[in-house]
Amino acid sequence: MRSRLRIGVATLTDRGTGPRPCRCHQTWPDVFQDFRPSAVKNVLDSGFIRVVPQRDSQGRRIIIQSPGKWNPSTTPIIENLRAMYMTLELLLQSEETQVNGIVLLGDYKGLGLAQVTNFSPYFVKRMTTVLQDAFPMRIKGQSSINEPVIFKAVFAMIKPFLKEKMRKRMNFHGSDFLSLHKKISPDLLPAEYGGTAPAITTDTWTQTLLAAEPYFLETFGNISFTKAESPDEVLTAEEKKLQEDLNRAIEEAGPEEEWTKF
């Protein structure tokens, strides 16, 4: 079995071919420029991303994402990606995490028009390409909770970009905490998800990332980037059509206050 070495988000093998930087650096250069925790502190402080302090019974780390806490008027969507990928990068420094992987929990409470209209096929393709191809991270499960009505349309745009393995590991719970607890033990979850663990604040993980600032500067500070490829170069005709489908779904969804229904 070939060993795998990691340098930043690049994945290398020992086949004697030398370093081969991940193409994501070239295709999506804006994601990895200024790639340091202090540059996304506003995202970390917002509660958009939290890391459960304890591992689950299988040794996996759990990451909670809350897009409804993101304020698009003050924070560009690209900063959310950077914060997520920095989190993955730092978690991967642990050999135990490399072996056991992670579980993602998406909390979509509060997801509204301001957030949804910032999603596009181009953004989603960047998000999923880096997540699935750039990181040697084992995503062992993905759960969604508090999905509003409009989430169905958003996921319809995301789904074509997901690999089959990832699709099979996705679970949708709505407001059913008991269903969620079958995937993530309530001992690890705070009361907001029907669990018994203490509230998960943003402070601990924010400070952990900020303390790793020198690592990110050393690893990513000297990477050269070419000009980013445009949506026309990256997206197929079928993928571009996904934007029309989402726009239509937004128009048909009715008043925004109706979106919060499950």
PDB file of C-alpha atoms in Angstrom:
ATOM      1  CA  MET A   1       0.000   0.000   0.000  1.00  0.00           C
ATOM      2  CA  ARG A   2       1.438   3.377  -0.971  1.00  0.00           C
ATOM      3  CA  SER A   3       2.101   5.795   1.865  1.00  0.00           C
ATOM      4  CA  ARG A   4       0.653   9.253   1.605  1.00  0.00           C
ATOM      5  CA  LEU A   5       2.459  12.406   2.619  1.00  0.00           C
ATOM      6  CA  ARG A   6       0.805  15.755   3.156  1.00  0.00           C
ATOM      7  CA  ILE A   7       2.111  19.214   2.477  1.00  0.00           C
ATOM      8  CA  GLY A   8      -0.586  21.764   3.097  1.00  0.00           C
ATOM      9  CA  VAL A   9      -3.664  20.695   1.156  1.00  0.00           C
ATOM     10  CA  ALA A  10      -1.515  19.019  -1.484  1.00  0.00           C
ATOM     11  CA  THR A  11      -1.563  15.234  -1.550  1.00  0.00           C
ATOM     12  CA  LEU A  12       1.683  13.523  -2.494  1.00  0.00           C
ATOM     13  CA  THR A  13       2.613   9.890  -3.010  1.00  0.00           C
ATOM     14  CA  ASP A  14       5.964   8.152  -2.755  1.00  0.00           C
ATOM     15  CA  ARG A  15       6.085   6.950  -6.350  1.00  0.00           C
ATOM     16  CA  GLY A  16       9.177   8.998  -7.063  1.00  0.00           C
ATOM     17  CA  THR A  17       7.435  11.654  -9.092  1.00  0.00           C
ATOM     18  CA  GLY A  18       8.252  14.448  -6.635  1.00  0.00           C
ATOM     19  CA  PRO A  19       5.911  17.105  -5.276  1.00  0.00           C
ATOM     20  CA  ARG A  20       2.720  17.570  -7.254  1.00  0.00           C
ATOM     21  CA  PRO A  21       0.755  20.580  -5.920  1.00  0.00           C
ATOM     22  CA  CYS A  22      -2.993  20.168  -5.807  1.00  0.00           C
ATOM     23  CA  ARG A  23      -4.580  21.649  -8.914  1.00  0.00           C
ATOM     24  CA  CYS A  24      -7.164  23.345  -6.692  1.00  0.00           C
ATOM     25  CA  HIS A  25      -4.540  25.955  -5.879  1.00  0.00           C
ATOM     26  CA  GLN A  26      -4.526  26.918  -9.527  1.00  0.00           C
ATOM     27  CA  THR A  27      -8.199  26.524 -10.358  1.00  0.00           C
ATOM     28  CA  TRP A  28      -9.452  28.302  -7.226  1.00  0.00           C
ATOM     29  CA  PRO A  29      -6.545  30.620  -6.240  1.00  0.00           C
ATOM     30  CA  ASP A  30      -8.792  33.096  -4.414  1.00  0.00           C
ATOM     31  CA  VAL A  31      -9.667  30.395  -1.872  1.00  0.00           C
ATOM     32  CA  PHE A  32      -6.051  29.899  -0.810  1.00  0.00           C
ATOM     33  CA  GLN A  33      -4.725  33.439  -0.996  1.00  0.00           C
ATOM     34  CA  ASP A  34      -4.274  35.163   2.369  1.00  0.00           C
ATOM     35  CA  PHE A  35      -4.848  31.729   3.857  1.00  0.00           C
ATOM     36  CA  ARG A  36      -4.357  32.513   7.549  1.00  0.00           C
ATOM     37  CA  PRO A  37      -6.720  32.286  10.538  1.00  0.00           C
ATOM     38  CA  SER A  38      -6.508  35.941  11.532  1.00  0.00           C
ATOM     39  CA  ALA A  39      -7.910  36.886   8.107  1.00  0.00           C
ATOM     40  CA  VAL A  40     -11.152  34.973   8.825  1.00  0.00           C
ATOM     41  CA  LYS A  41     -11.543  35.753  12.520  1.00  0.00           C
ATOM     42  CA  ASN A  42     -14.911  37.393  11.815  1.00  0.00           C
ATOM     43  CA  VAL A  43     -16.162  34.051  10.428  1.00  0.00           C
ATOM     44  CA  LEU A  44     -14.809  32.126  13.391  1.00  0.00           C
ATOM     45  CA  ASP A  45     -16.393  34.553  15.868  1.00  0.00           C
ATOM     46  CA  SER A  46     -19.778  34.398  14.133  1.00  0.00           C
ATOM     47  CA  GLY A  47     -20.402  30.764  15.017  1.00  0.00           C
ATOM     48  CA  PHE A  48     -20.463  29.693  11.368  1.00  0.00           C
ATOM     49  CA  ILE A  49     -18.116  26.853  12.214  1.00  0.00           C
ATOM     50  CA  ARG A  50     -17.615  25.032  15.522  1.00  0.00           C
ATOM     51  CA  VAL A  51     -15.655  21.919  16.414  1.00  0.00           C
ATOM     52  CA  VAL A  52     -16.988  19.539  19.053  1.00  0.00           C
ATOM     53  CA  PRO A  53     -14.251  19.221  21.730  1.00  0.00           C
ATOM     54  CA  GLN A  54     -14.591  15.455  22.216  1.00  0.00           C
ATOM     55  CA  ARG A  55     -14.175  12.723  19.652  1.00  0.00           C
ATOM     56  CA  ASP A  56     -17.039  10.310  19.133  1.00  0.00           C
ATOM     57  CA  SER A  57     -16.893   6.610  20.054  1.00  0.00           C
ATOM     58  CA  GLN A  58     -15.151   5.869  16.748  1.00  0.00           C
ATOM     59  CA  GLY A  59     -12.463   8.484  17.271  1.00  0.00           C
ATOM     60  CA  ARG A  60     -13.912  10.931  14.747  1.00  0.00           C
ATOM     61  CA  ARG A  61     -13.957  14.726  15.102  1.00  0.00           C
ATOM     62  CA  ILE A  62     -17.292  16.483  14.584  1.00  0.00           C
ATOM     63  CA  ILE A  63     -17.575  19.811  12.786  1.00  0.00           C
ATOM     64  CA  ILE A  64     -20.755  21.887  13.023  1.00  0.00           C
ATOM     65  CA  GLN A  65     -21.508  24.386  10.255  1.00  0.00           C
ATOM     66  CA  SER A  66     -24.274  26.977  10.681  1.00  0.00           C
ATOM     67  CA  PRO A  67     -24.769  28.932   7.416  1.00  0.00           C
ATOM     68  CA  GLY A  68     -27.713  30.807   8.953  1.00  0.00           C
ATOM     69  CA  LYS A  69     -25.262  32.610  11.262  1.00  0.00           C
ATOM     70  CA  TRP A  70     -23.340  33.987   8.303  1.00  0.00           C
ATOM     71  CA  ASN A  71     -23.957  37.649   7.439  1.00  0.00           C
ATOM     72  CA  PRO A  72     -23.319  38.100   3.687  1.00  0.00           C
ATOM     73  CA  SER A  73     -23.452  41.898   3.989  1.00  0.00           C
ATOM     74  CA  THR A  74     -20.271  41.932   6.059  1.00  0.00           C
ATOM     75  CA  THR A  75     -18.529  38.679   5.118  1.00  0.00           C
ATOM     76  CA  PRO A  76     -17.867  37.455   1.555  1.00  0.00           C
ATOM     77  CA  ILE A  77     -18.828  33.835   1.046  1.00  0.00           C
ATOM     78  CA  ILE A  78     -15.243  32.963   0.103  1.00  0.00           C
ATOM     79  CA  GLU A  79     -14.182  33.624   3.702  1.00  0.00           C
ATOM     80  CA  ASN A  80     -16.469  30.824   4.879  1.00  0.00           C
ATOM     81  CA  LEU A  81     -14.636  28.434   2.584  1.00  0.00           C
ATOM     82  CA  ARG A  82     -11.272  29.566   3.893  1.00  0.00           C
ATOM     83  CA  ALA A  83     -12.368  29.088   7.504  1.00  0.00           C
ATOM     84  CA  MET A  84     -13.667  25.596   6.752  1.00  0.00           C
ATOM     85  CA  TYR A  85     -10.564  24.516   4.870  1.00  0.00           C
ATOM     86  CA  MET A  86      -8.256  25.907   7.558  1.00  0.00           C
ATOM     87  CA  THR A  87     -10.212  23.867  10.081  1.00  0.00           C
ATOM     88  CA  LEU A  88      -9.778  20.710   7.996  1.00  0.00           C
ATOM     89  CA  GLU A  89      -6.107  21.449   7.444  1.00  0.00           C
ATOM     90  CA  LEU A  90      -5.428  21.812  11.152  1.00  0.00           C
ATOM     91  CA  LEU A  91      -7.484  18.777  12.153  1.00  0.00           C
ATOM     92  CA  LEU A  92      -5.497  16.716   9.673  1.00  0.00           C
ATOM     93  CA  GLN A  93      -2.327  17.353  11.641  1.00  0.00           C
ATOM     94  CA  SER A  94      -3.597  14.676  14.012  1.00  0.00           C
ATOM     95  CA  GLU A  95      -2.787  11.136  12.885  1.00  0.00           C
ATOM     96  CA  GLU A  96      -5.850   9.908  14.778  1.00  0.00           C
ATOM     97  CA  THR A  97      -8.053  12.183  12.681  1.00  0.00           C
ATOM     98  CA  GLN A  98      -6.328  11.075   9.485  1.00  0.00           C
ATOM     99  CA  VAL A  99      -7.212   7.479  10.361  1.00  0.00           C
ATOM    100  CA  ASN A 100     -10.685   7.902  11.852  1.00  0.00           C
ATOM    101  CA  GLY A 101     -11.961  10.853   9.825  1.00  0.00           C
ATOM    102  CA  ILE A 102     -14.620  13.422  10.621  1.00  0.00           C
ATOM    103  CA  VAL A 103     -18.385  13.840  10.772  1.00  0.00           C
ATOM    104  CA  LEU A 104     -20.062  16.992   9.455  1.00  0.00           C
ATOM    105  CA  LEU A 105     -23.233  18.443  10.961  1.00  0.00           C
ATOM    106  CA  GLY A 106     -24.959  21.181   8.976  1.00  0.00           C
ATOM    107  CA  ASP A 107     -27.396  23.302  10.998  1.00  0.00           C
ATOM    108  CA  TYR A 108     -29.529  25.281   8.545  1.00  0.00           C
ATOM    109  CA  LYS A 109     -31.613  27.202  11.057  1.00  0.00           C
ATOM    110  CA  GLY A 110     -31.953  30.812   9.928  1.00  0.00           C
ATOM    111  CA  LEU A 111     -30.971  30.138   6.318  1.00  0.00           C
ATOM    112  CA  GLY A 112     -32.674  32.843   4.288  1.00  0.00           C
ATOM    113  CA  LEU A 113     -32.657  34.801   1.058  1.00  0.00           C
ATOM    114  CA  ALA A 114     -29.478  36.706   1.943  1.00  0.00           C
ATOM    115  CA  GLN A 115     -27.495  33.476   2.227  1.00  0.00           C
ATOM    116  CA  VAL A 116     -29.160  31.413  -0.508  1.00  0.00           C
ATOM    117  CA  THR A 117     -28.685  34.008  -3.247  1.00  0.00           C
ATOM    118  CA  ASN A 118     -24.916  33.860  -2.683  1.00  0.00           C
ATOM    119  CA  PHE A 119     -24.788  30.214  -3.733  1.00  0.00           C
ATOM    120  CA  SER A 120     -24.011  29.481  -7.354  1.00  0.00           C
ATOM    121  CA  PRO A 121     -22.865  26.431  -9.336  1.00  0.00           C
ATOM    122  CA  TYR A 122     -19.414  27.994  -9.622  1.00  0.00           C
ATOM    123  CA  PHE A 123     -19.134  28.427  -5.852  1.00  0.00           C
ATOM    124  CA  VAL A 124     -20.524  24.954  -5.150  1.00  0.00           C
ATOM    125  CA  LYS A 125     -18.112  23.352  -7.592  1.00  0.00           C
ATOM    126  CA  ARG A 126     -15.197  25.080  -5.883  1.00  0.00           C
ATOM    127  CA  MET A 127     -16.469  24.007  -2.478  1.00  0.00           C
ATOM    128  CA  THR A 128     -17.005  20.355  -3.360  1.00  0.00           C
ATOM    129  CA  THR A 129     -13.893  19.980  -5.517  1.00  0.00           C
ATOM    130  CA  VAL A 130     -11.579  21.127  -2.759  1.00  0.00           C
ATOM    131  CA  LEU A 131     -13.430  19.155  -0.089  1.00  0.00           C
ATOM    132  CA  GLN A 132     -13.534  15.911  -2.066  1.00  0.00           C
ATOM    133  CA  ASP A 133     -10.266  16.098  -3.989  1.00  0.00           C
ATOM    134  CA  ALA A 134      -7.776  18.344  -2.202  1.00  0.00           C
ATOM    135  CA  PHE A 135      -7.949  17.022   1.343  1.00  0.00           C
ATOM    136  CA  PRO A 136      -7.003  13.439   2.234  1.00  0.00           C
ATOM    137  CA  MET A 137      -9.740  13.648   4.846  1.00  0.00           C
ATOM    138  CA  ARG A 138     -12.141  10.797   5.457  1.00  0.00           C
ATOM    139  CA  ILE A 139     -15.636  12.232   5.743  1.00  0.00           C
ATOM    140  CA  LYS A 140     -17.384   9.348   7.467  1.00  0.00           C
ATOM    141  CA  GLY A 141     -20.811  10.942   7.782  1.00  0.00           C
ATOM    142  CA  GLN A 142     -22.758  14.090   7.073  1.00  0.00           C
ATOM    143  CA  SER A 143     -25.983  15.090   8.800  1.00  0.00           C
ATOM    144  CA  SER A 144     -28.280  18.067   8.238  1.00  0.00           C
ATOM    145  CA  ILE A 145     -30.663  19.519  10.810  1.00  0.00           C
ATOM    146  CA  ASN A 146     -33.234  22.337  10.762  1.00  0.00           C
ATOM    147  CA  GLU A 147     -33.457  22.408   6.977  1.00  0.00           C
ATOM    148  CA  PRO A 148     -35.977  25.038   5.809  1.00  0.00           C
ATOM    149  CA  VAL A 149     -38.211  24.546   2.770  1.00  0.00           C
ATOM    150  CA  ILE A 150     -35.751  26.289   0.444  1.00  0.00           C
ATOM    151  CA  PHE A 151     -32.984  23.854   1.417  1.00  0.00           C
ATOM    152  CA  LYS A 152     -34.376  21.278  -0.994  1.00  0.00           C
ATOM    153  CA  ALA A 153     -33.654  23.607  -3.909  1.00  0.00           C
ATOM    154  CA  VAL A 154     -30.200  24.460  -2.606  1.00  0.00           C
ATOM    155  CA  PHE A 155     -29.314  20.794  -2.213  1.00  0.00           C
ATOM    156  CA  ALA A 156     -30.601  20.074  -5.725  1.00  0.00           C
ATOM    157  CA  MET A 157     -27.850  22.386  -6.968  1.00  0.00           C
ATOM    158  CA  ILE A 158     -25.198  20.825  -4.740  1.00  0.00           C
ATOM    159  CA  LYS A 159     -26.035  17.164  -5.342  1.00  0.00           C
ATOM    160  CA  PRO A 160     -24.690  16.847  -8.936  1.00  0.00           C
ATOM    161  CA  PHE A 161     -21.237  17.894  -7.710  1.00  0.00           C
ATOM    162  CA  LEU A 162     -21.083  15.256  -4.982  1.00  0.00           C
ATOM    163  CA  LYS A 163     -19.444  11.905  -5.485  1.00  0.00           C
ATOM    164  CA  GLU A 164     -21.661   8.883  -5.008  1.00  0.00           C
ATOM    165  CA  LYS A 165     -19.824   7.878  -1.836  1.00  0.00           C
ATOM    166  CA  MET A 166     -20.538  11.273  -0.308  1.00  0.00           C
ATOM    167  CA  ARG A 167     -24.210  11.181  -1.290  1.00  0.00           C
ATOM    168  CA  LYS A 168     -24.694   7.829   0.437  1.00  0.00           C
ATOM    169  CA  ARG A 169     -23.288   9.200   3.682  1.00  0.00           C
ATOM    170  CA  MET A 170     -25.700  12.146   3.869  1.00  0.00           C
ATOM    171  CA  ASN A 171     -28.611  12.132   6.308  1.00  0.00           C
ATOM    172  CA  PHE A 172     -31.412  14.702   6.636  1.00  0.00           C
ATOM    173  CA  HIS A 173     -33.143  15.035   9.994  1.00  0.00           C
ATOM    174  CA  GLY A 174     -35.349  18.141   9.796  1.00  0.00           C
ATOM    175  CA  SER A 175     -36.336  18.919  13.400  1.00  0.00           C
ATOM    176  CA  ASP A 176     -36.088  15.289  14.535  1.00  0.00           C
ATOM    177  CA  PHE A 177     -33.355  15.201  17.151  1.00  0.00           C
ATOM    178  CA  LEU A 178     -33.921  11.509  17.863  1.00  0.00           C
ATOM    179  CA  SER A 179     -33.052  10.778  14.239  1.00  0.00           C
ATOM    180  CA  LEU A 180     -29.924  12.927  14.577  1.00  0.00           C
ATOM    181  CA  HIS A 181     -28.904  11.070  17.737  1.00  0.00           C
ATOM    182  CA  LYS A 182     -28.765   7.816  15.783  1.00  0.00           C
ATOM    183  CA  LYS A 183     -25.860   9.340  13.852  1.00  0.00           C
ATOM    184  CA  ILE A 184     -24.253  11.535  16.515  1.00  0.00           C
ATOM    185  CA  SER A 185     -24.482  10.605  20.184  1.00  0.00           C
ATOM    186  CA  PRO A 186     -26.459  13.087  22.320  1.00  0.00           C
ATOM    187  CA  ASP A 187     -23.585  12.914  24.827  1.00  0.00           C
ATOM    188  CA  LEU A 188     -21.561  14.986  22.341  1.00  0.00           C
ATOM    189  CA  LEU A 189     -24.277  17.457  21.411  1.00  0.00           C
ATOM    190  CA  PRO A 190     -25.448  20.549  23.325  1.00  0.00           C
ATOM    191  CA  ALA A 191     -29.050  21.207  24.343  1.00  0.00           C
ATOM    192  CA  GLU A 192     -29.778  23.083  21.105  1.00  0.00           C
ATOM    193  CA  TYR A 193     -29.616  19.683  19.369  1.00  0.00           C
ATOM    194  CA  GLY A 194     -31.347  17.744  22.127  1.00  0.00           C
ATOM    195  CA  GLY A 195     -28.061  16.630  23.649  1.00  0.00           C
ATOM    196  CA  THR A 196     -26.582  16.666  27.133  1.00  0.00           C
ATOM    197  CA  ALA A 197     -23.132  18.152  26.440  1.00  0.00           C
ATOM    198  CA  PRO A 198     -22.217  21.725  27.442  1.00  0.00           C
ATOM    199  CA  ALA A 199     -22.817  24.515  24.934  1.00  0.00           C
ATOM    200  CA  ILE A 200     -20.164  24.608  22.215  1.00  0.00           C
ATOM    201  CA  THR A 201     -18.743  28.117  22.019  1.00  0.00           C
ATOM    202  CA  THR A 202     -16.576  29.482  19.245  1.00  0.00           C
ATOM    203  CA  ASP A 203     -13.782  30.654  21.536  1.00  0.00           C
ATOM    204  CA  THR A 204     -11.813  27.432  21.933  1.00  0.00           C
ATOM    205  CA  TRP A 205     -11.527  26.563  18.265  1.00  0.00           C
ATOM    206  CA  THR A 206     -10.925  30.184  17.273  1.00  0.00           C
ATOM    207  CA  GLN A 207      -7.977  30.386  19.652  1.00  0.00           C
ATOM    208  CA  THR A 208      -6.676  27.012  18.451  1.00  0.00           C
ATOM    209  CA  LEU A 209      -6.658  28.216  14.849  1.00  0.00           C
ATOM    210  CA  LEU A 210      -5.152  31.587  15.700  1.00  0.00           C
ATOM    211  CA  ALA A 211      -2.351  29.871  17.600  1.00  0.00           C
ATOM    212  CA  ALA A 212      -1.536  27.971  14.382  1.00  0.00           C
ATOM    213  CA  GLU A 213      -1.088  31.182  12.368  1.00  0.00           C
ATOM    214  CA  PRO A 214       2.689  30.635  11.923  1.00  0.00           C
ATOM    215  CA  TYR A 215       2.023  27.205  10.412  1.00  0.00           C
ATOM    216  CA  PHE A 216      -0.396  28.610   7.835  1.00  0.00           C
ATOM    217  CA  LEU A 217       1.935  31.464   6.933  1.00  0.00           C
ATOM    218  CA  GLU A 218       4.832  29.064   6.431  1.00  0.00           C
ATOM    219  CA  THR A 219       2.817  26.469   4.505  1.00  0.00           C
ATOM    220  CA  PHE A 220       0.708  28.711   2.283  1.00  0.00           C
ATOM    221  CA  GLY A 221       2.458  32.078   2.343  1.00  0.00           C
ATOM    222  CA  ASN A 222       4.798  31.415  -0.587  1.00  0.00           C
ATOM    223  CA  ILE A 223       2.457  29.539  -2.940  1.00  0.00           C
ATOM    224  CA  SER A 224       2.337  31.014  -6.450  1.00  0.00           C
ATOM    225  CA  PHE A 225      -1.025  31.228  -8.123  1.00  0.00           C
ATOM    226  CA  THR A 226      -2.047  31.588 -11.703  1.00  0.00           C
ATOM    227  CA  LYS A 227      -5.131  33.507 -12.768  1.00  0.00           C
ATOM    228  CA  ALA A 228      -8.320  31.755 -11.697  1.00  0.00           C
ATOM    229  CA  GLU A 229     -10.308  29.923 -14.313  1.00  0.00           C
ATOM    230  CA  SER A 230     -13.621  31.571 -15.144  1.00  0.00           C
ATOM    231  CA  PRO A 231     -17.045  29.957 -14.659  1.00  0.00           C
ATOM    232  CA  ASP A 232     -17.321  29.541 -18.440  1.00  0.00           C
ATOM    233  CA  GLU A 233     -14.120  27.478 -18.422  1.00  0.00           C
ATOM    234  CA  VAL A 234     -15.063  25.399 -15.386  1.00  0.00           C
ATOM    235  CA  LEU A 235     -18.795  24.730 -15.687  1.00  0.00           C
ATOM    236  CA  THR A 236     -20.555  22.528 -18.190  1.00  0.00           C
ATOM    237  CA  ALA A 237     -23.783  23.658 -19.840  1.00  0.00           C
ATOM    238  CA  GLU A 238     -25.740  21.329 -17.569  1.00  0.00           C
ATOM    239  CA  GLU A 239     -24.051  22.754 -14.476  1.00  0.00           C
ATOM    240  CA  LYS A 240     -24.794  26.325 -15.543  1.00  0.00           C
ATOM    241  CA  LYS A 241     -28.457  25.445 -15.843  1.00  0.00           C
ATOM    242  CA  LEU A 242     -28.523  24.618 -12.138  1.00  0.00           C
ATOM    243  CA  GLN A 243     -28.502  28.353 -11.418  1.00  0.00           C
ATOM    244  CA  GLU A 244     -31.704  28.817 -13.402  1.00  0.00           C
ATOM    245  CA  ASP A 245     -33.314  25.990 -11.444  1.00  0.00           C
ATOM    246  CA  LEU A 246     -32.353  27.586  -8.130  1.00  0.00           C
ATOM    247  CA  ASN A 247     -33.618  31.022  -9.202  1.00  0.00           C
ATOM    248  CA  ARG A 248     -36.925  29.474 -10.210  1.00  0.00           C
ATOM    249  CA  ALA A 249     -37.213  27.676  -6.878  1.00  0.00           C
ATOM    250  CA  ILE A 250     -36.580  30.926  -4.990  1.00  0.00           C
ATOM    251  CA  GLU A 251     -39.342  32.658  -6.945  1.00  0.00           C
ATOM    252  CA  GLU A 252     -41.746  29.819  -6.268  1.00  0.00           C
ATOM    253  CA  ALA A 253     -40.889  29.520  -2.574  1.00  0.00           C
ATOM    254  CA  GLY A 254     -43.129  32.415  -1.608  1.00  0.00           C
ATOM    255  CA  PRO A 255     -42.474  34.914   1.208  1.00  0.00           C
ATOM    256  CA  GLU A 256     -39.192  34.427   2.980  1.00  0.00           C
ATOM    257  CA  GLU A 257     -40.906  33.920   6.339  1.00  0.00           C
ATOM    258  CA  GLU A 258     -42.351  30.714   4.874  1.00  0.00           C
ATOM    259  CA  TRP A 259     -38.874  29.333   4.234  1.00  0.00           C
ATOM    260  CA  THR A 260     -38.245  28.518   7.876  1.00  0.00           C
ATOM    261  CA  LYS A 261     -40.847  25.767   7.783  1.00  0.00           C
ATOM    262  CA  PHE A 262     -39.534  22.197   7.632  1.00  0.00           C
TER     263      PHE A 262
END
